[in-house]
């Protein structure tokens, strides 16, 4: 058994070395002693993930603009809370995703300026809920993303809480 395992592992290493030279977006997972599985990332998947992460940071900056422009102490604090939640989620998502896949090249991070914009905290939360919902939908059928799906669920819960608190702040003004 040990000899068979070593033989499979040796084949795995040779195959990995050969294919890495040929293709840029590859992930190898040695699943069992006898099984070797190859996951090939479609061209552009890493760019999409990096664009998602970059978008999160831009939305965090938008919340800071709300923070600076509001006269309401409630909105001021809520904007800071939202920004902190976005930054924490962005970092956790990136670390976990790149741990599962691979670290991206710097050139894979892009700046998409066609982001939806909102001047309201609840509006940004709703945009983010849609954005992370799309990512969640893409990942839901693959068991290796279970921890990321849990992270997304937690983040969506935080966003919904902030939408609720933002609505309460609006009701208090009336």
PDB file of C-alpha atoms in Angstrom, residues 14-147:
ATOM      1  CA  UNK A  14       5.401  14.877 -12.335  1.00  0.00           C
ATOM      2  CA  UNK A  15       1.974  15.698 -13.703  1.00  0.00           C
ATOM      3  CA  UNK A  16       1.761  18.807 -11.580  1.00  0.00           C
ATOM      4  CA  UNK A  17       5.159  20.046 -12.766  1.00  0.00           C
ATOM      5  CA  UNK A  18       4.325  19.411 -16.424  1.00  0.00           C
ATOM      6  CA  UNK A  19       0.880  20.988 -16.357  1.00  0.00           C
ATOM      7  CA  UNK A  20       1.928  24.033 -14.333  1.00  0.00           C
ATOM      8  CA  UNK A  21       4.280  24.904 -17.162  1.00  0.00           C
ATOM      9  CA  UNK A  22       1.442  24.617 -19.677  1.00  0.00           C
ATOM     10  CA  UNK A  23      -1.467  26.258 -17.847  1.00  0.00           C
ATOM     11  CA  UNK A  24      -1.602  29.122 -15.375  1.00  0.00           C
ATOM     12  CA  UNK A  25      -4.806  28.425 -13.471  1.00  0.00           C
ATOM     13  CA  UNK A  26      -4.515  24.940 -12.035  1.00  0.00           C
ATOM     14  CA  UNK A  27      -5.179  23.404  -8.688  1.00  0.00           C
ATOM     15  CA  UNK A  28      -4.230  19.877  -7.757  1.00  0.00           C
ATOM     16  CA  UNK A  29      -5.749  18.008  -4.887  1.00  0.00           C
ATOM     17  CA  UNK A  30      -4.492  14.619  -3.803  1.00  0.00           C
ATOM     18  CA  UNK A  31      -7.738  13.185  -2.492  1.00  0.00           C
ATOM     19  CA  UNK A  32      -6.886   9.651  -1.404  1.00  0.00           C
ATOM     20  CA  UNK A  33      -4.012   7.205  -1.661  1.00  0.00           C
ATOM     21  CA  UNK A  34      -5.282   5.937  -5.002  1.00  0.00           C
ATOM     22  CA  UNK A  35      -7.083   8.947  -6.386  1.00  0.00           C
ATOM     23  CA  UNK A  36      -5.736  12.028  -8.004  1.00  0.00           C
ATOM     24  CA  UNK A  37      -8.134  14.761  -8.958  1.00  0.00           C
ATOM     25  CA  UNK A  38      -7.349  17.773 -11.080  1.00  0.00           C
ATOM     26  CA  UNK A  39      -9.353  20.970 -10.855  1.00  0.00           C
ATOM     27  CA  UNK A  40      -8.824  23.398 -13.700  1.00  0.00           C
ATOM     28  CA  UNK A  41      -9.991  26.910 -13.000  1.00  0.00           C
ATOM     29  CA  UNK A  42     -11.709  28.440 -15.968  1.00  0.00           C
ATOM     30  CA  UNK A  43      -9.896  31.385 -17.422  1.00  0.00           C
ATOM     31  CA  UNK A  44     -10.996  34.501 -15.632  1.00  0.00           C
ATOM     32  CA  UNK A  45     -12.241  32.912 -12.404  1.00  0.00           C
ATOM     33  CA  UNK A  46      -9.404  34.320 -10.323  1.00  0.00           C
ATOM     34  CA  UNK A  47      -9.887  37.713 -11.964  1.00  0.00           C
ATOM     35  CA  UNK A  48     -13.576  37.604 -10.971  1.00  0.00           C
ATOM     36  CA  UNK A  49     -12.697  36.735  -7.382  1.00  0.00           C
ATOM     37  CA  UNK A  50     -10.125  39.527  -7.249  1.00  0.00           C
ATOM     38  CA  UNK A  51     -12.611  41.984  -8.787  1.00  0.00           C
ATOM     39  CA  UNK A  52     -15.145  40.993  -6.122  1.00  0.00           C
ATOM     40  CA  UNK A  53     -12.613  41.663  -3.365  1.00  0.00           C
ATOM     41  CA  UNK A  54     -11.605  45.003  -4.902  1.00  0.00           C
ATOM     42  CA  UNK A  55     -15.293  45.955  -5.116  1.00  0.00           C
ATOM     43  CA  UNK A  56     -15.731  45.225  -1.420  1.00  0.00           C
ATOM     44  CA  UNK A  57     -12.925  47.627  -0.564  1.00  0.00           C
ATOM     45  CA  UNK A  58     -14.492  50.320  -2.774  1.00  0.00           C
ATOM     46  CA  UNK A  59     -17.823  49.872  -0.995  1.00  0.00           C
ATOM     47  CA  UNK A  60     -16.013  50.214   2.318  1.00  0.00           C
ATOM     48  CA  UNK A  61     -14.667  53.546   1.083  1.00  0.00           C
ATOM     49  CA  UNK A  62     -18.166  54.631   0.033  1.00  0.00           C
ATOM     50  CA  UNK A  63     -19.335  54.093   3.603  1.00  0.00           C
ATOM     51  CA  UNK A  64     -16.574  56.414   4.770  1.00  0.00           C
ATOM     52  CA  UNK A  65     -17.928  59.103   2.431  1.00  0.00           C
ATOM     53  CA  UNK A  66     -21.341  58.675   4.091  1.00  0.00           C
ATOM     54  CA  UNK A  67     -19.611  58.875   7.458  1.00  0.00           C
ATOM     55  CA  UNK A  68     -18.037  62.221   6.528  1.00  0.00           C
ATOM     56  CA  UNK A  69     -21.185  63.721   5.021  1.00  0.00           C
ATOM     57  CA  UNK A  70     -23.904  62.830   7.533  1.00  0.00           C
ATOM     58  CA  UNK A  71     -25.163  65.078  10.307  1.00  0.00           C
ATOM     59  CA  UNK A  72     -26.761  62.188  12.160  1.00  0.00           C
ATOM     60  CA  UNK A  73     -24.688  60.617  14.935  1.00  0.00           C
ATOM     61  CA  UNK A  74     -26.617  57.362  14.412  1.00  0.00           C
ATOM     62  CA  UNK A  75     -25.704  57.249  10.686  1.00  0.00           C
ATOM     63  CA  UNK A  76     -22.152  58.320  11.503  1.00  0.00           C
ATOM     64  CA  UNK A  77     -21.642  55.339  13.825  1.00  0.00           C
ATOM     65  CA  UNK A  78     -23.541  52.971  11.550  1.00  0.00           C
ATOM     66  CA  UNK A  79     -21.329  53.928   8.590  1.00  0.00           C
ATOM     67  CA  UNK A  80     -18.219  53.155  10.643  1.00  0.00           C
ATOM     68  CA  UNK A  81     -19.699  49.839  11.761  1.00  0.00           C
ATOM     69  CA  UNK A  82     -20.556  48.893   8.180  1.00  0.00           C
ATOM     70  CA  UNK A  83     -17.085  49.836   6.980  1.00  0.00           C
ATOM     71  CA  UNK A  84     -15.474  47.700   9.680  1.00  0.00           C
ATOM     72  CA  UNK A  85     -17.714  44.730   8.787  1.00  0.00           C
ATOM     73  CA  UNK A  86     -16.898  45.058   5.070  1.00  0.00           C
ATOM     74  CA  UNK A  87     -13.156  45.255   5.690  1.00  0.00           C
ATOM     75  CA  UNK A  88     -13.200  42.284   8.058  1.00  0.00           C
ATOM     76  CA  UNK A  89     -15.258  40.203   5.617  1.00  0.00           C
ATOM     77  CA  UNK A  90     -13.048  41.210   2.665  1.00  0.00           C
ATOM     78  CA  UNK A  91      -9.900  40.102   4.431  1.00  0.00           C
ATOM     79  CA  UNK A  92     -11.388  36.856   5.758  1.00  0.00           C
ATOM     80  CA  UNK A  93     -12.919  36.018   2.366  1.00  0.00           C
ATOM     81  CA  UNK A  94      -9.656  36.693   0.518  1.00  0.00           C
ATOM     82  CA  UNK A  95      -7.506  34.715   2.955  1.00  0.00           C
ATOM     83  CA  UNK A  96      -9.825  31.700   2.877  1.00  0.00           C
ATOM     84  CA  UNK A  97     -10.399  31.793  -0.887  1.00  0.00           C
ATOM     85  CA  UNK A  98      -6.715  32.100  -1.726  1.00  0.00           C
ATOM     86  CA  UNK A  99      -5.977  29.332   0.770  1.00  0.00           C
ATOM     87  CA  UNK A 100      -8.340  27.041  -1.123  1.00  0.00           C
ATOM     88  CA  UNK A 101      -7.355  28.108  -4.614  1.00  0.00           C
ATOM     89  CA  UNK A 102      -4.032  29.890  -4.948  1.00  0.00           C
ATOM     90  CA  UNK A 103      -2.592  33.315  -4.373  1.00  0.00           C
ATOM     91  CA  UNK A 104      -3.424  35.596  -7.280  1.00  0.00           C
ATOM     92  CA  UNK A 105      -1.004  37.495  -9.424  1.00  0.00           C
ATOM     93  CA  UNK A 106      -1.007  41.250  -8.794  1.00  0.00           C
ATOM     94  CA  UNK A 107      -2.310  41.796 -12.340  1.00  0.00           C
ATOM     95  CA  UNK A 108      -5.437  39.776 -11.519  1.00  0.00           C
ATOM     96  CA  UNK A 109      -6.663  42.555  -9.236  1.00  0.00           C
ATOM     97  CA  UNK A 110      -8.680  44.968 -11.310  1.00  0.00           C
ATOM     98  CA  UNK A 111     -10.542  48.175 -10.654  1.00  0.00           C
ATOM     99  CA  UNK A 112     -14.077  48.026 -12.023  1.00  0.00           C
ATOM    100  CA  UNK A 113     -15.487  51.529 -11.874  1.00  0.00           C
ATOM    101  CA  UNK A 114     -18.954  50.477 -13.007  1.00  0.00           C
ATOM    102  CA  UNK A 115     -20.035  49.812  -9.426  1.00  0.00           C
ATOM    103  CA  UNK A 116     -23.530  50.634  -8.301  1.00  0.00           C
ATOM    104  CA  UNK A 117     -23.535  53.582  -5.961  1.00  0.00           C
ATOM    105  CA  UNK A 118     -25.677  54.637  -3.042  1.00  0.00           C
ATOM    106  CA  UNK A 119     -25.542  57.602  -0.708  1.00  0.00           C
ATOM    107  CA  UNK A 120     -27.417  55.647   1.936  1.00  0.00           C
ATOM    108  CA  UNK A 121     -26.074  53.023   4.310  1.00  0.00           C
ATOM    109  CA  UNK A 122     -29.041  50.734   3.688  1.00  0.00           C
ATOM    110  CA  UNK A 123     -28.529  51.150  -0.057  1.00  0.00           C
ATOM    111  CA  UNK A 124     -24.928  50.020   0.127  1.00  0.00           C
ATOM    112  CA  UNK A 125     -25.975  47.056   2.274  1.00  0.00           C
ATOM    113  CA  UNK A 126     -28.569  46.024  -0.308  1.00  0.00           C
ATOM    114  CA  UNK A 127     -26.010  46.270  -3.111  1.00  0.00           C
ATOM    115  CA  UNK A 128     -23.588  44.149  -1.072  1.00  0.00           C
ATOM    116  CA  UNK A 129     -26.286  41.591  -0.254  1.00  0.00           C
ATOM    117  CA  UNK A 130     -26.891  41.122  -3.969  1.00  0.00           C
ATOM    118  CA  UNK A 131     -23.169  40.985  -4.744  1.00  0.00           C
ATOM    119  CA  UNK A 132     -22.296  38.397  -2.081  1.00  0.00           C
ATOM    120  CA  UNK A 133     -25.466  36.468  -2.932  1.00  0.00           C
ATOM    121  CA  UNK A 134     -24.181  36.033  -6.479  1.00  0.00           C
ATOM    122  CA  UNK A 135     -20.838  34.744  -5.188  1.00  0.00           C
ATOM    123  CA  UNK A 136     -22.636  32.436  -2.766  1.00  0.00           C
ATOM    124  CA  UNK A 137     -24.708  31.028  -5.623  1.00  0.00           C
ATOM    125  CA  UNK A 138     -21.535  30.273  -7.615  1.00  0.00           C
ATOM    126  CA  UNK A 139     -19.876  28.445  -4.705  1.00  0.00           C
ATOM    127  CA  UNK A 140     -22.799  26.589  -3.140  1.00  0.00           C
ATOM    128  CA  UNK A 141     -22.404  23.283  -4.975  1.00  0.00           C
ATOM    129  CA  UNK A 142     -18.755  22.711  -4.092  1.00  0.00           C
ATOM    130  CA  UNK A 143     -17.935  21.237  -0.661  1.00  0.00           C
ATOM    131  CA  UNK A 144     -14.486  22.802  -0.560  1.00  0.00           C
ATOM    132  CA  UNK A 145     -16.115  26.233  -0.131  1.00  0.00           C
ATOM    133  CA  UNK A 146     -18.161  25.329   2.961  1.00  0.00           C
ATOM    134  CA  UNK A 147     -16.213  27.647   5.262  1.00  0.00           C
TER     135      UNK A 147
END
